[in-house]
CSV table of C-alpha atoms in Angstrom, one decimal:
chain,number,residue,atom,x,y,z
A,20,MET,CA,89.0,98.0,106.8
A,21,LYS,CA,87.7,101.5,106.5
A,22,ARG,CA,89.8,104.0,108.5
A,23,LYS,CA,88.8,107.5,109.5
A,24,LEU,CA,90.8,110.2,107.8
A,25,ILE,CA,92.6,112.5,110.2
A,26,SER,CA,92.0,116.1,109.3
A,27,ALA,CA,95.0,118.2,108.5
A,28,ILE,CA,93.7,120.8,110.9
A,29,GLY,CA,93.9,118.3,113.8
A,30,ILE,CA,97.6,117.6,113.3
A,31,ALA,CA,98.7,121.2,112.4
A,32,GLY,CA,99.9,122.0,115.9
A,33,MET,CA,102.3,119.0,116.2
A,34,MET,CA,103.8,119.7,112.8
A,35,VAL,CA,105.5,123.0,113.6
A,36,SER,CA,108.8,121.3,114.5
A,37,ILE,CA,108.5,118.7,111.8
A,38,ALA,CA,108.5,121.3,109.0
A,39,ALA,CA,112.1,122.1,109.7
A,40,CYS,CA,113.1,118.5,109.2
A,41,GLY,CA,111.2,118.1,105.9
A,42,GLY,CA,114.3,118.5,103.7
A,43,GLU,CA,116.2,115.5,105.2
A,44,GLY,CA,116.8,112.4,103.1
A,45,GLY,CA,114.2,109.6,103.5
A,46,GLY,CA,114.4,106.0,104.5
A,47,GLY,CA,114.7,103.9,101.4
A,48,GLY,CA,116.1,107.0,99.6
A,49,SER,CA,119.3,107.5,101.6
A,50,ASP,CA,121.6,105.8,104.0
A,51,LYS,CA,120.4,107.8,107.1
A,52,GLY,CA,120.3,105.5,110.1
A,53,ALA,CA,121.9,102.5,108.3
A,54,ASP,CA,124.1,101.8,111.3
A,55,ALA,CA,121.4,102.4,114.0
A,56,LYS,CA,121.4,99.9,116.8
A,57,GLU,CA,117.7,100.1,117.6
A,58,LEU,CA,114.4,100.2,115.7
A,59,THR,CA,110.9,100.9,117.0
A,60,VAL,CA,107.9,99.7,115.0
A,61,TRP,CA,104.3,100.7,115.6
A,62,LEU,CA,101.6,98.4,114.3
A,63,THR,CA,97.9,98.0,115.1
A,64,VAL,CA,96.6,95.1,117.0
A,65,ASP,CA,95.6,93.4,113.7
A,66,ALA,CA,99.2,92.3,113.3
A,67,GLN,CA,99.6,91.3,116.9
A,68,ASN,CA,96.4,89.2,117.0
A,69,ASN,CA,96.3,87.8,113.5
A,70,TRP,CA,99.8,87.4,112.0
A,71,PRO,CA,102.4,87.8,114.8
A,72,GLN,CA,104.6,85.2,113.0
A,73,LEU,CA,105.0,87.5,110.0
A,74,VAL,CA,106.3,90.2,112.3
A,75,LYS,CA,108.8,87.8,113.8
A,76,ALA,CA,109.9,86.7,110.3
A,77,ALA,CA,110.6,90.4,109.3
A,78,ASP,CA,112.5,90.9,112.5
A,79,ALA,CA,114.6,87.9,111.8
A,80,ALA,CA,115.4,88.8,108.2
A,81,VAL,CA,116.6,92.3,109.2
A,82,GLN,CA,118.5,91.1,112.3
A,83,LYS,CA,120.3,88.5,110.2
A,84,LYS,CA,121.8,91.4,108.1
A,85,HIS,CA,122.4,93.6,111.2
A,86,PRO,CA,123.5,91.4,114.1
A,87,GLY,CA,122.8,92.9,117.5
A,88,LEU,CA,120.0,95.2,116.2
A,89,LYS,CA,117.2,95.6,118.8
A,90,ILE,CA,113.7,95.8,117.4
A,91,ASN,CA,110.9,97.1,119.7
A,92,HIS,CA,107.3,96.7,118.8
A,93,GLU,CA,104.3,98.6,120.1
A,94,TYR,CA,100.7,97.8,119.2
A,95,TYR,CA,97.8,100.2,119.1
A,96,GLY,CA,94.0,100.0,118.5
A,97,TRP,CA,92.8,102.1,115.6
A,98,PRO,CA,90.8,104.6,117.8
A,99,ASP,CA,93.8,105.7,119.9
A,100,LYS,CA,96.7,105.3,117.5
A,101,ASN,CA,96.7,108.7,115.9
A,102,ALA,CA,96.4,110.6,119.1
A,103,LYS,CA,99.5,108.9,120.4
A,104,LEU,CA,101.3,109.4,117.1
A,105,ASP,CA,100.4,113.1,117.0
A,106,ALA,CA,101.8,113.6,120.5
A,107,VAL,CA,105.2,111.9,119.8
A,108,LEU,CA,105.7,113.6,116.4
A,109,ALA,CA,106.0,116.9,118.2
A,110,THR,CA,109.0,115.4,120.1
A,111,ASP,CA,112.2,113.6,119.1
A,112,GLU,CA,111.0,110.3,120.4
A,113,VAL,CA,109.3,109.1,117.3
A,114,PRO,CA,108.8,105.5,116.1
A,115,ASP,CA,110.8,104.5,113.0
A,116,VAL,CA,107.9,102.6,111.3
A,117,VAL,CA,104.3,103.4,111.8
A,118,GLU,CA,101.1,101.7,110.4
A,119,MET,CA,98.5,104.1,108.9
A,120,GLY,CA,95.1,103.5,107.5
A,121,ASN,CA,95.4,104.4,103.8
A,122,THR,CA,92.9,107.3,104.1
A,123,GLU,CA,94.9,108.6,107.1
A,124,MET,CA,98.1,109.2,105.1
A,125,LEU,CA,97.2,112.3,103.2
A,126,GLY,CA,97.0,114.8,106.1
A,127,TYR,CA,100.4,113.6,107.4
A,128,MET,CA,102.0,113.8,104.0
A,129,VAL,CA,100.7,117.3,103.4
A,130,LYS,CA,102.3,118.5,106.6
A,131,GLY,CA,105.7,116.8,106.1
A,132,ALA,CA,105.4,114.2,108.8
A,133,PHE,CA,106.8,111.3,106.8
A,134,ALA,CA,110.1,110.8,105.0
A,135,PRO,CA,110.1,110.3,101.3
A,136,LEU,CA,111.0,106.8,100.2
A,137,ASP,CA,112.5,105.3,97.0
A,138,ALA,CA,109.7,103.1,95.8
A,139,ALA,CA,112.1,101.1,93.6
A,140,LYS,CA,113.7,99.6,96.7
A,141,PHE,CA,110.5,97.8,97.7
A,142,ASP,CA,109.3,94.5,96.3
A,143,ASN,CA,106.5,94.7,93.6
A,144,SER,CA,106.3,98.5,93.8
A,145,ASP,CA,105.9,98.7,90.1
A,146,ALA,CA,102.7,96.6,90.5
A,147,TRP,CA,101.2,98.2,93.6
A,148,LEU,CA,97.4,98.3,93.4
A,149,ASP,CA,96.3,101.6,92.0
A,150,GLY,CA,94.2,102.7,95.0
A,151,LEU,CA,97.0,101.8,97.4
A,152,LYS,CA,99.7,103.5,95.3
A,153,ALA,CA,97.6,106.7,95.3
A,154,SER,CA,97.3,106.6,99.1
A,155,VAL,CA,101.1,106.8,99.6
A,156,THR,CA,101.8,109.4,96.8
A,157,TYR,CA,101.8,113.1,97.2
A,158,GLU,CA,103.2,115.7,94.7
A,159,ASP,CA,104.8,112.8,92.8
A,160,LYS,CA,106.8,111.6,95.8
A,161,THR,CA,106.3,108.3,97.7
A,162,TYR,CA,105.8,108.6,101.5
A,163,GLY,CA,104.8,105.1,102.4
A,164,VAL,CA,104.5,101.5,101.4
A,165,PRO,CA,101.2,99.6,100.9
A,166,TYR,CA,100.8,96.8,103.5
A,167,TYR,CA,97.6,95.0,102.6
A,168,ALA,CA,94.1,95.8,101.2
A,169,GLY,CA,90.5,95.0,101.6
A,170,GLY,CA,88.0,95.5,98.8
A,171,ARG,CA,84.2,95.7,98.4
A,172,VAL,CA,82.0,93.1,96.8
A,173,ALA,CA,78.3,92.4,96.3
A,174,ASN,CA,76.7,89.8,98.5
A,175,TRP,CA,73.3,88.3,98.3
A,176,ARG,CA,71.1,85.5,99.7
A,177,LYS,CA,71.0,82.5,97.4
A,178,ASP,CA,67.6,81.4,98.8
A,179,VAL,CA,65.9,84.7,98.1
A,180,ALA,CA,67.4,84.8,94.6
A,181,ALA,CA,66.4,81.2,93.9
A,182,SER,CA,62.8,82.0,95.0
A,183,VAL,CA,62.4,84.1,91.9
A,184,GLY,CA,64.2,81.7,89.6
A,185,VAL,CA,67.7,83.1,89.8
A,186,LYS,CA,70.3,80.4,90.6
A,187,THR,CA,73.6,82.1,89.6
A,188,PRO,CA,75.1,85.5,90.5
A,189,PRO,CA,74.5,88.2,87.9
A,190,LYS,CA,77.4,89.0,85.5
A,191,THR,CA,75.9,92.3,84.2
A,192,TYR,CA,74.1,95.3,85.8
A,193,LYS,CA,71.1,94.5,83.7
A,194,GLU,CA,70.9,91.0,85.0
A,195,LEU,CA,71.3,92.3,88.6
A,196,THR,CA,68.5,94.8,88.4
A,197,ALA,CA,66.2,92.3,86.6
A,198,ALA,CA,66.8,89.9,89.5
A,199,LEU,CA,66.3,92.6,92.1
A,200,ASP,CA,63.1,93.8,90.5
A,201,LYS,CA,61.7,90.3,90.8
A,202,ILE,CA,62.8,90.0,94.4
A,203,GLN,CA,61.3,93.4,95.3
A,204,LYS,CA,58.0,92.5,93.7
A,205,LYS,CA,57.8,89.2,95.5
A,206,GLU,CA,58.8,90.4,98.9
A,207,GLY,CA,56.9,93.6,99.1
A,208,SER,CA,57.5,97.2,100.2
A,209,LYS,CA,58.8,96.4,103.7
A,210,PHE,CA,61.7,94.4,102.3
A,211,SER,CA,64.9,95.8,100.8
A,212,ALA,CA,65.9,93.8,97.8
A,213,TRP,CA,69.2,95.8,98.1
A,214,TYR,CA,70.0,97.3,101.5
A,215,GLN,CA,72.0,100.3,100.4
A,216,PRO,CA,72.5,103.0,103.2
A,217,THR,CA,72.0,106.4,101.7
A,218,ARG,CA,75.0,108.0,103.4
A,219,ASP,CA,77.4,105.3,102.3
A,220,TRP,CA,79.6,107.5,100.1
A,221,TYR,CA,82.0,104.7,99.3
A,222,ALA,CA,79.3,102.9,97.4
A,223,ALA,CA,77.8,106.1,95.9
A,224,MET,CA,81.2,107.3,94.6
A,225,SER,CA,81.7,103.9,92.9
A,226,PHE,CA,78.7,104.8,90.8
A,227,VAL,CA,80.3,108.2,90.1
A,228,TYR,CA,83.6,106.8,89.0
A,229,ASP,CA,81.9,104.0,87.0
A,230,ALA,CA,80.1,106.7,85.0
A,231,GLY,CA,83.4,108.5,84.3
A,232,GLY,CA,82.9,111.1,86.9
A,233,ALA,CA,85.0,112.1,89.9
A,234,ILE,CA,84.7,113.8,93.3
A,235,ALA,CA,87.3,116.4,92.2
A,236,THR,CA,89.9,116.9,89.5
A,237,GLU,CA,93.2,118.6,89.6
A,238,SER,CA,94.6,121.0,87.0
A,239,GLY,CA,97.7,123.2,87.4
A,240,GLY,CA,98.2,122.2,91.0
A,241,GLN,CA,94.6,123.3,92.0
A,242,TRP,CA,91.7,120.9,92.8
A,243,LYS,CA,88.1,121.6,91.8
A,244,ALA,CA,85.0,119.7,92.8
A,245,SER,CA,83.4,117.9,89.9
A,246,LEU,CA,80.2,116.2,91.3
A,247,SER,CA,78.1,118.5,89.1
A,248,SER,CA,79.8,117.2,85.9
A,249,PRO,CA,77.5,115.4,83.5
A,250,GLU,CA,79.4,112.1,84.2
A,251,SER,CA,79.2,112.5,88.0
A,252,LEU,CA,75.5,113.4,87.8
A,253,LYS,CA,74.9,110.3,85.7
A,254,GLY,CA,76.4,108.1,88.5
A,255,LEU,CA,74.6,109.9,91.3
A,256,LYS,CA,71.3,109.5,89.5
A,257,GLU,CA,71.8,105.8,89.2
A,258,PHE,CA,72.7,105.6,92.9
A,259,LYS,CA,69.4,107.4,93.7
A,260,ASN,CA,67.6,105.0,91.4
A,261,VAL,CA,69.0,102.1,93.5
A,262,VAL,CA,68.0,103.7,96.8
A,263,ASP,CA,64.5,104.6,95.5
A,264,SER,CA,63.9,101.2,93.9
A,265,TYR,CA,65.3,98.7,96.4
A,266,MET,CA,66.2,100.5,99.7
A,267,HIS,CA,63.2,100.5,102.0
A,268,GLY,CA,65.0,101.1,105.3
A,269,ASP,CA,65.9,104.3,107.1
A,270,LYS,CA,67.2,106.7,104.4
A,271,THR,CA,69.2,108.8,106.9
A,272,LYS,CA,71.6,105.9,107.9
A,273,ASP,CA,75.2,105.3,107.1
A,274,GLU,CA,76.8,101.9,106.6
A,275,SER,CA,78.3,101.4,110.1
A,276,ASP,CA,75.8,98.7,111.1
A,277,ARG,CA,74.9,97.3,107.7
A,278,TYR,CA,76.1,93.8,108.6
A,279,ILE,CA,73.8,93.9,111.6
A,280,VAL,CA,70.8,95.0,109.5
A,281,TYR,CA,71.6,92.4,106.9
A,282,GLY,CA,71.6,89.7,109.6
A,283,GLN,CA,68.0,90.6,110.5
A,284,GLY,CA,66.7,89.0,107.3
A,285,LYS,CA,64.8,91.9,105.8
A,286,SER,CA,67.1,92.4,102.8
A,287,ALA,CA,68.4,90.3,100.0
A,288,MET,CA,71.7,92.0,99.0
A,289,ILE,CA,74.4,94.4,100.1
A,290,PHE,CA,77.4,96.0,98.3
A,291,ALA,CA,79.9,96.1,101.1
A,292,ALA,CA,83.4,95.3,102.5
A,293,ALA,CA,84.2,91.7,101.8
A,294,TRP,CA,84.0,90.7,105.5
A,295,GLU,CA,80.5,92.0,106.0
A,296,GLY,CA,78.6,89.0,104.6
A,297,ALA,CA,80.5,86.5,106.7
A,298,THR,CA,80.0,88.7,109.8
A,299,SER,CA,76.2,88.9,109.1
A,300,GLU,CA,75.9,85.1,109.1
A,301,ASP,CA,77.7,84.8,112.4
A,302,PRO,CA,75.2,83.4,114.9
A,303,LYS,CA,75.5,86.5,117.0
A,304,ASN,CA,74.1,88.6,114.1
A,305,ASP,CA,72.0,86.1,112.1
A,306,LYS,CA,68.5,86.6,113.5
A,307,THR,CA,67.0,84.4,110.8
A,308,GLY,CA,69.0,81.2,111.4
A,309,LYS,CA,69.1,80.9,107.6
A,310,LEU,CA,72.2,82.8,106.5
A,311,LYS,CA,75.0,80.4,107.3
A,312,GLY,CA,76.2,78.9,104.0
A,313,ASN,CA,73.4,80.8,102.2
A,314,LEU,CA,75.2,84.0,101.4
A,315,GLU,CA,77.2,84.4,98.2
A,316,ASN,CA,79.8,87.1,97.3
A,317,PHE,CA,80.1,88.2,93.6
A,318,VAL,CA,81.8,90.9,91.7
A,319,MET,CA,79.6,94.0,91.6
A,320,PRO,CA,78.8,94.8,87.9
A,321,GLY,CA,78.7,98.4,87.0
A,322,PRO,CA,76.1,100.2,84.8
A,323,SER,CA,78.9,101.0,82.4
A,324,GLY,CA,79.2,97.4,81.4
A,325,LYS,CA,82.5,96.9,83.3
A,326,ASN,CA,83.1,95.7,86.9
A,327,MET,CA,82.2,98.4,89.4
A,328,PRO,CA,85.3,100.3,90.5
A,329,VAL,CA,85.6,99.9,94.3
A,330,PHE,CA,87.2,101.8,97.1
A,331,LEU,CA,90.2,99.9,98.4
A,332,GLY,CA,90.6,100.2,102.1
A,333,GLY,CA,93.8,99.0,103.8
A,334,SER,CA,97.0,99.9,105.6
A,335,ASP,CA,100.2,101.5,104.7
A,336,LEU,CA,103.6,101.7,106.5
A,337,ALA,CA,105.5,105.0,106.8
A,338,VAL,CA,108.7,106.3,108.2
A,339,PRO,CA,108.5,109.5,110.3
A,340,VAL,CA,110.8,112.2,109.0
A,341,LYS,CA,112.4,112.5,112.5
A,342,SER,CA,113.4,108.9,112.6
A,343,ASP,CA,117.1,108.4,113.2
A,344,ALA,CA,116.9,104.9,111.6
A,345,GLN,CA,115.3,105.6,108.3
A,346,ALA,CA,117.4,103.2,106.2
A,347,LEU,CA,116.8,100.3,108.6
A,348,ALA,CA,113.1,101.2,108.8
A,349,ALA,CA,112.9,100.9,105.1
A,350,GLU,CA,114.6,97.5,105.2
A,351,TRP,CA,112.2,96.3,107.9
A,352,ILE,CA,109.2,97.5,105.8
A,353,ASN,CA,110.4,95.7,102.8
A,354,ALA,CA,111.0,92.5,104.8
A,355,PHE,CA,107.5,92.7,106.2
A,356,THR,CA,105.5,93.8,103.1
A,357,GLY,CA,107.7,92.0,100.4
A,358,SER,CA,107.0,88.9,98.5
A,359,SER,CA,107.1,86.4,101.4
A,360,GLY,CA,105.2,88.7,103.7
A,361,GLN,CA,102.4,89.1,101.1
A,362,LYS,CA,102.0,85.4,100.8
A,363,GLY,CA,101.6,85.2,104.6
A,364,LEU,CA,99.1,88.0,104.6
A,365,MET,CA,97.1,86.4,101.8
A,366,ALA,CA,97.0,83.2,103.8
A,367,LYS,CA,95.3,85.2,106.5
A,368,GLY,CA,92.5,86.3,104.1
A,369,ASN,CA,93.9,89.7,103.1
A,370,LEU,CA,94.3,91.1,99.7
A,371,PRO,CA,97.9,91.7,98.7
A,372,ASN,CA,99.4,95.1,97.9
A,373,ASN,CA,100.2,94.3,94.3
A,374,LYS,CA,98.6,93.1,91.1
A,375,THR,CA,101.1,90.2,90.6
A,376,ASP,CA,100.1,88.5,93.8
A,377,LEU,CA,96.4,89.5,93.3
A,378,ALA,CA,96.4,87.5,90.0
A,379,THR,CA,97.2,84.3,91.9
A,380,LEU,CA,94.1,84.7,94.1
A,381,LYS,CA,91.9,84.9,91.0
A,382,ASN,CA,92.6,81.2,90.4
A,383,ASP,CA,91.2,80.1,93.8
A,384,PRO,CA,87.4,80.0,94.0
A,385,LYS,CA,87.6,81.0,97.7
A,386,THR,CA,89.4,84.3,96.8
A,387,ALA,CA,88.5,84.9,93.2
A,388,VAL,CA,85.6,87.4,93.9
A,389,PRO,CA,87.4,89.9,96.1
A,390,ALA,CA,90.6,89.6,94.0
A,391,THR,CA,88.7,90.3,90.8
A,392,ALA,CA,86.8,93.2,92.3
A,393,ALA,CA,90.0,94.8,93.6
A,394,GLU,CA,91.4,95.1,90.0
A,395,SER,CA,89.2,98.1,89.4
A,396,SER,CA,89.4,100.7,92.1
A,397,TRP,CA,89.3,104.4,92.9
A,398,PHE,CA,90.7,106.5,95.7
A,399,VAL,CA,90.0,109.9,97.3
A,400,PRO,CA,91.4,113.1,95.7
A,401,MET,CA,94.9,113.5,97.0
A,402,ALA,CA,94.3,117.2,97.7
A,403,PRO,CA,95.7,119.1,100.7
A,404,GLY,CA,92.3,119.9,102.0
A,405,TRP,CA,90.6,116.5,101.6
A,406,GLY,CA,90.7,116.0,105.3
A,407,GLN,CA,88.4,119.0,105.8
A,408,VAL,CA,86.0,117.6,103.2
A,409,GLU,CA,85.7,114.4,105.1
A,410,LYS,CA,85.5,116.1,108.5
A,411,ALA,CA,82.6,118.2,107.3
A,412,GLN,CA,80.8,115.1,105.9
A,413,ILE,CA,80.0,117.0,102.7
A,414,LEU,CA,79.4,113.8,100.7
A,415,GLN,CA,77.2,112.2,103.3
A,416,THR,CA,75.1,115.3,103.6
A,417,MET,CA,74.7,115.5,99.8
A,418,LEU,CA,73.7,111.8,99.6
A,419,GLN,CA,71.1,112.1,102.4
A,420,SER,CA,69.6,115.1,100.6
A,421,ILE,CA,69.4,113.0,97.4
A,422,GLY,CA,68.2,109.8,99.0
A,423,THR,CA,65.4,111.4,101.1
A,424,GLY,CA,64.3,113.6,98.2
A,425,LYS,CA,65.0,116.8,100.1
A,426,LYS,CA,67.0,118.1,97.1
A,427,SER,CA,67.3,117.1,93.5
A,428,VAL,CA,70.5,115.4,92.4
A,429,GLU,CA,71.6,118.5,90.5
A,430,ALA,CA,70.9,120.9,93.4
A,431,ALA,CA,72.6,118.6,96.0
A,432,ALA,CA,75.7,118.1,93.8
A,433,LYS,CA,76.0,121.8,93.1
A,434,GLU,CA,75.8,122.6,96.8
A,435,ALA,CA,78.4,119.9,97.6
A,436,ASP,CA,80.8,121.2,94.9
A,437,ALA,CA,80.6,124.7,96.4
A,438,ALA,CA,81.4,123.3,99.9
A,439,ILE,CA,84.2,121.2,98.7
A,440,ASP,CA,85.8,124.0,96.7
A,441,LYS,CA,86.0,126.2,99.8
A,442,VAL,CA,88.4,123.8,101.6
A,443,ILE,CA,89.9,121.3,99.2
A,444,ASN,CA,93.0,123.4,98.3
A,445,THR,CA,93.7,124.5,101.9
A,446,LYS,CA,96.7,123.1,103.6
């Protein structure tokens, strides 16, 4: 569920006319548009293909309160959604509700594209998952509602683990590395006991946050990179140790085809989005014929002794500031993402947007691992220039330098900090 962050630079042009509207009351925070006769909702094809009945249920709930209300739906693929959104936000023909990837929110919030919302008017808002809550919050205001989430888990081959006498998933990082050491010794240098792409910054930053570090910290309204802090360096050094010890593939790769590589049978473990293991064992990707039923998810233990904090990917719903139906838009969002909606989303294999519902998944063996893993999470710095950091691939460049040995951990982190500091506070 990883979504590409849209740089603030890329949407600057279409924001000129939006800025003048930024002071208007927000849906969920005012009655603007409470008597509107029409509502337009933009969602991605995920909803259209996988849970259309939940969309219909939200429509029915709102239309019951507002007889005669017409609700229009448009569905978009992730690659083209934002280009279409950017174009209409410069006009007065905006949707009233729009789905955003959670890392896409920041650039739009910084530029004033979305209306502020009253979080108290949405179900379970006091229990939203930390990583999702962060994605809809900017300068202490709420500009969106978390929709659903997807976390990261460890996944390994039970047969390979059993071949070295390990029959249950590790509970601690020490147990994990002990098992991987045995696997690596048995399988040899052409095998990756843990296939960990070097440029996978989501995994690397989990090590950083587990060690008490951070990508950047904020003080007095200003952000400053902190990858060179002692805590961050400790996490980066452990990430390098993993790559050096267990990753024997191409150390210039990112994670985009990890599930395909895993399906080739030359690795024993991945730390990845929860869907990747299941996708690897699909007959289209399983080149060994041995993965079906042989892969096992488990909660990734961290070197700190706690569960590894994971990046939570997912979707949010927002109300464009130019919407003439903000109050109704907020009602629809609550009908869709509220208590009944979350149950429907969980039934489709998604993680809910809140800790209360997440706790119920921990009692089901089928969902206990991703639910438990999601309890500890981190999110990107909510800084105005974060989009420029991602666009420049500063973290990926740093990690490749570290993984390939081109630079020391200290030198690569210092260089990354300098690059981040140049843009992170730029709107």
